[in-house]
Amino acid sequence: MPRLSYLKALNRALADELAADERVFVLGEDVRVAASNLTAGLVRRFGPDRVIDTPLSEQGFTGFATGAALAGMRPVLEFQIPALLFLSFEQIVNHAHKFSLMTGGQCRVPVTYVLTGAGSRTGWAGQHSDNPYSLVAHVGIKTAVPATPADAYGLLVSAIRDDDPVVVFAPAGALGVREDVDFATLAPIPLGSGRVHRAGTDITVVAIGHLVHDALAVADELADEASVEVFDPRTVYPFDWDGLTASVRKTGRLVVVDDSNRFAGLGAEIVATVAEQVPLAAPPARVSRPDGAVLPFSLELDRAVQPTREQLAAAINQTLKKD
């Protein structure tokens, strides 16, 4: 069975959708030379009219994509530095996201935004290390954060085919992940469908994006002490609340590991919603970046403000001790 890398899975999804639908095209800064490897080989196969280099203006090419989508195209934008999404937030939230709602569905804006290398990337400092999926989900935009190559493929295909704007976060910590995959089984994955990576009975750990792999490692380490279920929402908006509540009803305990800032982060929303819906045997716990975190340039300090396996293991142990 061939091994598929996370980046190659995204690249394969783009190629398959470009081949299947002539309305699909890719644009962004340096996408023809594939600076991030997301778009490697696409310009040779599909030509410069469908793989388009843009000027260094996120506001400009994001607005252009909205217009193209309104005209019937299906653009895919790459943001090679995820924090640059902030420059285009007005175009995405106030225009692309709202047009179909404000026109009663008379128009659609099928744009996909791919954020390659979201989060920390070996000391890229404060303006290049954000992972703002909580912010995008908060305003109601469909938001995917795949953890594995197969999920990256399936969620990106679904995003491109969706009639609404979708933001796909490709975490830096997951880009190097590889897995054995039968290419014939690669398929779209519905937005809003979570996944249990590891079944357990004592406690549910919700892990987002690359942190799924940390959660699985911690679950293995604690296997002699606790049966840990690892739940991956895959999309953070819409969120698979039915899947998560079913897991927590079984285990009675909850820990969330979330690579967003603690205050008003996604972990807070997950904890609050589950507490409203499910009786818990112990107070839930969160492992996240600190309040208002801005990652420093120093790699040691960068790592110090990110959620760690040690913090997750401690949160699990502490939650299991509380009755």
CSV table of C-alpha atoms in Angstrom, one decimal:
chain,number,residue,atom,x,y,z
A,1,MET,CA,0.0,0.0,0.0
A,2,PRO,CA,1.5,3.4,-1.0
A,3,ARG,CA,2.4,6.0,1.6
A,4,LEU,CA,0.8,9.4,1.2
A,5,SER,CA,2.1,12.6,2.8
A,6,TYR,CA,-0.2,15.3,4.1
A,7,LEU,CA,1.0,17.9,1.5
A,8,LYS,CA,0.8,15.4,-1.3
A,9,ALA,CA,-2.8,14.6,-0.3
A,10,LEU,CA,-3.8,18.2,-0.6
A,11,ASN,CA,-1.9,18.5,-3.9
A,12,ARG,CA,-3.7,15.4,-5.2
A,13,ALA,CA,-7.1,16.8,-4.1
A,14,LEU,CA,-6.4,20.0,-6.0
A,15,ALA,CA,-5.3,18.1,-9.1
A,16,ASP,CA,-8.3,15.8,-9.0
A,17,GLU,CA,-10.8,18.7,-8.7
A,18,LEU,CA,-9.0,20.8,-11.4
A,19,ALA,CA,-9.3,17.8,-13.7
A,20,ALA,CA,-12.9,17.1,-12.8
A,21,ASP,CA,-14.3,20.7,-13.0
A,22,GLU,CA,-13.2,23.3,-15.5
A,23,ARG,CA,-14.6,26.0,-13.2
A,24,VAL,CA,-11.9,25.3,-10.6
A,25,PHE,CA,-8.7,27.4,-10.6
A,26,VAL,CA,-5.9,28.1,-8.2
A,27,LEU,CA,-4.5,31.5,-7.3
A,28,GLY,CA,-2.1,32.9,-4.8
A,29,GLU,CA,1.5,34.2,-4.4
A,30,ASP,CA,4.1,32.0,-6.1
A,31,VAL,CA,1.7,29.1,-6.7
A,32,ARG,CA,3.2,28.4,-10.1
A,33,VAL,CA,6.6,27.7,-8.6
A,34,ALA,CA,4.8,26.0,-5.7
A,35,ALA,CA,6.7,27.8,-2.9
A,36,SER,CA,5.0,25.7,-0.3
A,37,ASN,CA,4.7,22.5,-2.4
A,38,LEU,CA,0.9,22.6,-2.2
A,39,THR,CA,0.6,23.4,-5.9
A,40,ALA,CA,3.6,21.4,-7.2
A,41,GLY,CA,3.2,20.3,-10.8
A,42,LEU,CA,-0.2,21.9,-11.3
A,43,VAL,CA,0.9,24.6,-13.7
A,44,ARG,CA,2.5,22.1,-16.0
A,45,ARG,CA,-0.6,20.0,-16.1
A,46,PHE,CA,-3.3,22.6,-16.2
A,47,GLY,CA,-1.6,25.7,-17.6
A,48,PRO,CA,-1.1,29.3,-16.4
A,49,ASP,CA,-4.7,30.2,-17.0
A,50,ARG,CA,-5.8,27.9,-14.2
A,51,VAL,CA,-2.8,28.2,-11.8
A,52,ILE,CA,-2.5,32.0,-11.4
A,53,ASP,CA,0.3,33.9,-9.7
A,54,THR,CA,-1.0,37.1,-8.0
A,55,PRO,CA,0.5,40.3,-6.9
A,56,LEU,CA,1.5,40.6,-3.2
A,57,SER,CA,-1.9,41.9,-2.2
A,58,GLU,CA,-4.1,39.5,-0.1
A,59,GLN,CA,-6.9,42.1,-0.2
A,60,GLY,CA,-6.7,42.2,-4.0
A,61,PHE,CA,-6.7,38.5,-4.8
A,62,THR,CA,-9.3,37.7,-2.1
A,63,GLY,CA,-11.7,40.2,-3.6
A,64,PHE,CA,-10.9,39.0,-7.1
A,65,ALA,CA,-11.8,35.4,-6.0
A,66,THR,CA,-15.1,36.6,-4.6
A,67,GLY,CA,-16.0,38.2,-7.9
A,68,ALA,CA,-15.0,35.1,-9.8
A,69,ALA,CA,-17.1,32.9,-7.6
A,70,LEU,CA,-20.1,35.1,-8.0
A,71,ALA,CA,-19.6,34.8,-11.8
A,72,GLY,CA,-19.7,31.0,-11.6
A,73,MET,CA,-16.1,29.9,-11.0
A,74,ARG,CA,-14.7,27.9,-8.1
A,75,PRO,CA,-11.5,29.6,-7.0
A,76,VAL,CA,-9.0,28.0,-4.6
A,77,LEU,CA,-6.8,30.5,-2.8
A,78,GLU,CA,-3.6,29.7,-1.0
A,79,PHE,CA,-2.4,31.7,2.0
A,80,GLN,CA,1.2,30.6,2.5
A,81,ILE,CA,1.4,32.5,5.7
A,82,PRO,CA,-1.8,32.0,7.6
A,83,ALA,CA,-1.6,35.2,9.6
A,84,LEU,CA,-2.1,37.1,6.3
A,85,LEU,CA,-5.7,35.9,6.4
A,86,PHE,CA,-6.2,38.9,8.8
A,87,LEU,CA,-5.5,41.2,5.9
A,88,SER,CA,-8.4,39.7,3.9
A,89,PHE,CA,-10.7,39.1,6.8
A,90,GLU,CA,-13.1,41.9,5.7
A,91,GLN,CA,-13.4,40.5,2.1
A,92,ILE,CA,-14.0,36.9,3.5
A,93,VAL,CA,-16.4,37.7,6.4
A,94,ASN,CA,-18.3,40.7,5.2
A,95,HIS,CA,-18.5,39.8,1.5
A,96,ALA,CA,-17.9,36.2,0.5
A,97,HIS,CA,-19.5,34.8,3.6
A,98,LYS,CA,-22.6,37.1,3.6
A,99,PHE,CA,-23.6,37.5,0.0
A,100,SER,CA,-25.7,34.3,-0.2
A,101,LEU,CA,-27.4,35.1,3.1
A,102,MET,CA,-28.1,38.7,2.3
A,103,THR,CA,-29.6,37.8,-1.1
A,104,GLY,CA,-31.7,34.9,0.2
A,105,GLY,CA,-29.6,32.4,-1.6
A,106,GLN,CA,-29.9,34.1,-5.0
A,107,CYS,CA,-26.1,34.0,-5.4
A,108,ARG,CA,-23.4,31.6,-4.2
A,109,VAL,CA,-19.7,32.2,-3.4
A,110,PRO,CA,-17.9,28.8,-3.7
A,111,VAL,CA,-14.4,29.9,-2.6
A,112,THR,CA,-11.9,27.7,-0.8
A,113,TYR,CA,-9.1,29.3,1.2
A,114,VAL,CA,-6.2,27.0,2.0
A,115,LEU,CA,-3.8,28.0,4.8
A,116,THR,CA,-0.7,26.0,4.3
A,117,GLY,CA,1.4,25.6,7.5
A,118,ALA,CA,-1.0,27.1,10.0
A,119,GLY,CA,0.3,27.6,13.4
A,120,SER,CA,4.0,27.6,14.6
A,121,ARG,CA,6.7,26.8,12.1
A,122,THR,CA,10.1,26.5,13.9
A,123,GLY,CA,10.4,30.1,15.2
A,124,TRP,CA,8.6,32.1,12.5
A,125,ALA,CA,7.7,34.7,15.2
A,126,GLY,CA,4.6,36.6,16.1
A,127,GLN,CA,3.3,37.6,12.6
A,128,HIS,CA,3.7,34.2,11.0
A,129,SER,CA,2.7,31.7,13.7
A,130,ASP,CA,-1.1,32.1,14.2
A,131,ASN,CA,-3.6,29.4,13.9
A,132,PRO,CA,-6.9,31.4,13.8
A,133,TYR,CA,-9.4,28.7,13.2
A,134,SER,CA,-11.4,29.8,16.3
A,135,LEU,CA,-11.8,33.2,14.8
A,136,VAL,CA,-13.0,31.9,11.4
A,137,ALA,CA,-15.4,29.5,13.1
A,138,HIS,CA,-16.8,32.2,15.4
A,139,VAL,CA,-18.1,34.2,12.5
A,140,GLY,CA,-19.9,31.2,11.0
A,141,ILE,CA,-17.6,30.3,8.1
A,142,LYS,CA,-17.2,26.6,7.3
A,143,THR,CA,-13.8,25.7,8.7
A,144,ALA,CA,-11.8,22.4,8.4
A,145,VAL,CA,-8.7,21.4,10.2
A,146,PRO,CA,-7.7,18.0,9.0
A,147,ALA,CA,-5.1,15.9,10.9
A,148,THR,CA,-4.3,13.1,8.5
A,149,PRO,CA,-3.5,12.8,4.8
A,150,ALA,CA,-6.7,11.0,3.9
A,151,ASP,CA,-8.7,13.5,5.8
A,152,ALA,CA,-6.8,16.4,4.2
A,153,TYR,CA,-7.7,15.0,0.8
A,154,GLY,CA,-11.4,14.3,1.6
A,155,LEU,CA,-12.0,17.6,3.3
A,156,LEU,CA,-10.3,19.7,0.7
A,157,VAL,CA,-12.4,18.0,-2.1
A,158,SER,CA,-15.6,18.7,-0.1
A,159,ALA,CA,-14.5,22.3,0.5
A,160,ILE,CA,-14.0,22.9,-3.3
A,161,ARG,CA,-17.3,21.4,-4.1
A,162,ASP,CA,-19.2,23.3,-1.5
A,163,ASP,CA,-21.3,26.3,-2.6
A,164,ASP,CA,-20.2,28.4,0.4
A,165,PRO,CA,-16.8,29.8,1.4
A,166,VAL,CA,-14.7,27.2,3.2
A,167,VAL,CA,-11.4,27.8,5.0
A,168,VAL,CA,-9.1,24.8,5.2
A,169,PHE,CA,-6.3,25.0,7.8
A,170,ALA,CA,-3.3,22.7,7.1
A,171,PRO,CA,-1.4,22.8,10.4
A,172,ALA,CA,2.4,23.1,10.2
A,173,GLY,CA,2.6,20.3,12.7
A,174,ALA,CA,0.8,17.9,10.3
A,175,LEU,CA,2.5,18.7,7.0
A,176,GLY,CA,5.1,15.9,7.5
A,177,VAL,CA,2.6,13.2,8.5
A,178,ARG,CA,2.4,10.2,6.2
A,179,GLU,CA,0.1,7.2,6.2
A,180,ASP,CA,-0.5,4.1,4.2
A,181,VAL,CA,-3.4,4.8,1.9
A,182,ASP,CA,-5.2,2.9,-0.9
A,183,PHE,CA,-5.6,5.7,-3.4
A,184,ALA,CA,-8.8,4.0,-4.6
A,185,THR,CA,-10.4,4.7,-1.2
A,186,LEU,CA,-9.7,8.4,-1.1
A,187,ALA,CA,-13.1,10.2,-1.2
A,188,PRO,CA,-14.8,13.4,-0.1
A,189,ILE,CA,-15.5,13.7,3.6
A,190,PRO,CA,-18.6,15.6,4.6
A,191,LEU,CA,-18.0,18.8,6.5
A,192,GLY,CA,-19.3,18.5,10.0
A,193,SER,CA,-18.3,14.8,10.4
A,194,GLY,CA,-16.0,14.0,13.3
A,195,ARG,CA,-13.9,10.9,13.8
A,196,VAL,CA,-12.9,8.7,16.7
A,197,HIS,CA,-9.2,7.8,16.2
A,198,ARG,CA,-9.0,5.7,19.3
A,199,ALA,CA,-11.9,4.2,21.3
A,200,GLY,CA,-11.8,4.5,25.1
A,201,THR,CA,-14.0,4.3,28.1
A,202,ASP,CA,-12.5,6.5,30.9
A,203,ILE,CA,-12.1,9.9,29.3
A,204,THR,CA,-12.6,11.7,26.0
A,205,VAL,CA,-9.8,13.9,24.6
A,206,VAL,CA,-10.9,16.3,21.8
A,207,ALA,CA,-7.8,17.1,19.7
A,208,ILE,CA,-7.7,19.5,16.8
A,209,GLY,CA,-5.5,19.3,13.7
A,210,HIS,CA,-1.9,18.2,14.4
A,211,LEU,CA,-2.6,17.8,18.1
A,212,VAL,CA,-4.5,14.6,17.2
A,213,HIS,CA,-1.2,12.9,16.9
A,214,ASP,CA,0.0,14.2,20.2
A,215,ALA,CA,-3.3,13.0,21.8
A,216,LEU,CA,-2.8,9.5,20.3
A,217,ALA,CA,0.8,9.4,21.6
A,218,VAL,CA,-0.3,10.4,25.1
A,219,ALA,CA,-3.2,7.8,25.0
A,220,ASP,CA,-0.6,5.2,24.2
A,221,GLU,CA,1.6,6.3,27.1
A,222,LEU,CA,-1.3,6.2,29.6
A,223,ALA,CA,-2.8,2.9,28.3
A,224,ASP,CA,-1.9,1.0,31.4
A,225,GLU,CA,-3.5,3.6,33.6
A,226,ALA,CA,-6.5,4.8,31.6
A,227,SER,CA,-8.6,4.1,28.6
A,228,VAL,CA,-8.5,7.3,26.5
A,229,GLU,CA,-10.8,8.0,23.6
A,230,VAL,CA,-9.5,10.5,21.1
A,231,PHE,CA,-12.1,12.5,19.2
A,232,ASP,CA,-11.1,14.6,16.1
A,233,PRO,CA,-13.8,17.0,15.0
A,234,ARG,CA,-12.1,17.4,11.6
A,235,THR,CA,-14.2,20.5,10.9
A,236,VAL,CA,-14.6,23.0,13.7
A,237,TYR,CA,-17.6,24.7,12.0
A,238,PRO,CA,-19.9,23.0,11.5
A,239,PHE,CA,-18.9,21.0,14.6
A,240,ASP,CA,-20.0,17.3,15.0
A,241,TRP,CA,-21.7,17.8,18.4
A,242,ASP,CA,-23.6,14.6,18.1
A,243,GLY,CA,-20.4,12.6,17.7
A,244,LEU,CA,-18.7,14.3,20.6
A,245,THR,CA,-21.6,14.1,23.0
A,246,ALA,CA,-22.0,10.4,22.2
A,247,SER,CA,-18.3,9.9,23.2
A,248,VAL,CA,-18.6,12.0,26.4
A,249,ARG,CA,-21.8,10.3,27.5
A,250,LYS,CA,-19.8,7.0,27.3
A,251,THR,CA,-16.7,8.2,29.2
A,252,GLY,CA,-18.2,10.9,31.5
A,253,ARG,CA,-15.0,13.0,31.3
A,254,LEU,CA,-13.6,15.6,28.9
A,255,VAL,CA,-10.2,17.2,28.1
A,256,VAL,CA,-9.7,19.5,25.1
A,257,VAL,CA,-6.3,20.1,23.5
A,258,ASP,CA,-6.5,23.2,21.3
A,259,ASP,CA,-3.8,25.2,19.4
A,260,SER,CA,-5.6,28.5,19.9
A,261,ASN,CA,-5.4,31.1,22.6
A,262,ARG,CA,-7.2,30.1,25.8
A,263,PHE,CA,-9.5,33.1,26.2
A,264,ALA,CA,-12.4,32.7,23.8
A,265,GLY,CA,-10.7,29.9,22.0
A,266,LEU,CA,-12.3,26.8,20.5
A,267,GLY,CA,-11.5,24.8,23.6
A,268,ALA,CA,-13.8,27.1,25.7
A,269,GLU,CA,-16.7,26.6,23.2
A,270,ILE,CA,-16.3,22.8,23.3
A,271,VAL,CA,-16.2,22.7,27.1
A,272,ALA,CA,-19.2,25.0,27.5
A,273,THR,CA,-21.3,23.2,24.9
A,274,VAL,CA,-20.6,19.7,26.3
A,275,ALA,CA,-21.2,20.8,29.9
A,276,GLU,CA,-24.6,22.1,28.8
A,277,GLN,CA,-25.6,18.8,27.1
A,278,VAL,CA,-23.9,16.0,29.0
A,279,PRO,CA,-23.6,15.2,32.8
A,280,LEU,CA,-19.9,15.0,33.6
A,281,ALA,CA,-18.3,12.9,36.3
A,282,ALA,CA,-15.6,15.6,36.8
A,283,PRO,CA,-14.9,19.2,35.7
A,284,PRO,CA,-13.6,19.4,32.1
A,285,ALA,CA,-10.1,20.7,31.3
A,286,ARG,CA,-8.4,22.6,28.5
A,287,VAL,CA,-4.9,22.5,27.2
A,288,SER,CA,-4.1,25.5,24.9
A,289,ARG,CA,-1.9,28.4,24.2
A,290,PRO,CA,-2.0,31.0,27.0
A,291,ASP,CA,-4.4,34.0,27.0
A,292,GLY,CA,-3.5,36.4,24.2
A,293,ALA,CA,-0.4,34.4,23.2
A,294,VAL,CA,1.9,35.9,20.6
A,295,LEU,CA,4.6,33.4,19.7
A,296,PRO,CA,8.2,34.7,20.1
A,297,PHE,CA,11.0,34.3,17.5
A,298,SER,CA,13.1,32.2,20.0
A,299,LEU,CA,12.3,28.6,19.2
A,300,GLU,CA,12.5,27.7,22.9
A,301,LEU,CA,10.0,30.4,23.9
A,302,ASP,CA,7.9,29.5,20.8
A,303,ARG,CA,7.5,25.9,22.1
A,304,ALA,CA,6.9,27.1,25.7
A,305,VAL,CA,3.6,28.8,24.8
A,306,GLN,CA,2.2,25.9,22.8
A,307,PRO,CA,0.2,23.0,24.2
A,308,THR,CA,2.4,20.0,25.0
A,309,ARG,CA,2.0,16.3,25.5
A,310,GLU,CA,3.2,16.7,29.1
A,311,GLN,CA,0.4,19.3,29.7
A,312,LEU,CA,-2.1,17.0,28.1
A,313,ALA,CA,-1.1,14.0,30.2
A,314,ALA,CA,-1.3,16.1,33.4
A,315,ALA,CA,-4.8,17.3,32.4
A,316,ILE,CA,-6.0,13.8,31.8
A,317,ASN,CA,-4.6,12.5,35.1
A,318,GLN,CA,-6.0,15.4,37.0
A,319,THR,CA,-9.4,15.0,35.5
A,320,LEU,CA,-9.5,11.3,36.2
A,321,LYS,CA,-8.8,12.0,39.9
A,322,LYS,CA,-11.7,14.3,40.2
A,323,ASP,CA,-15.1,12.8,41.1
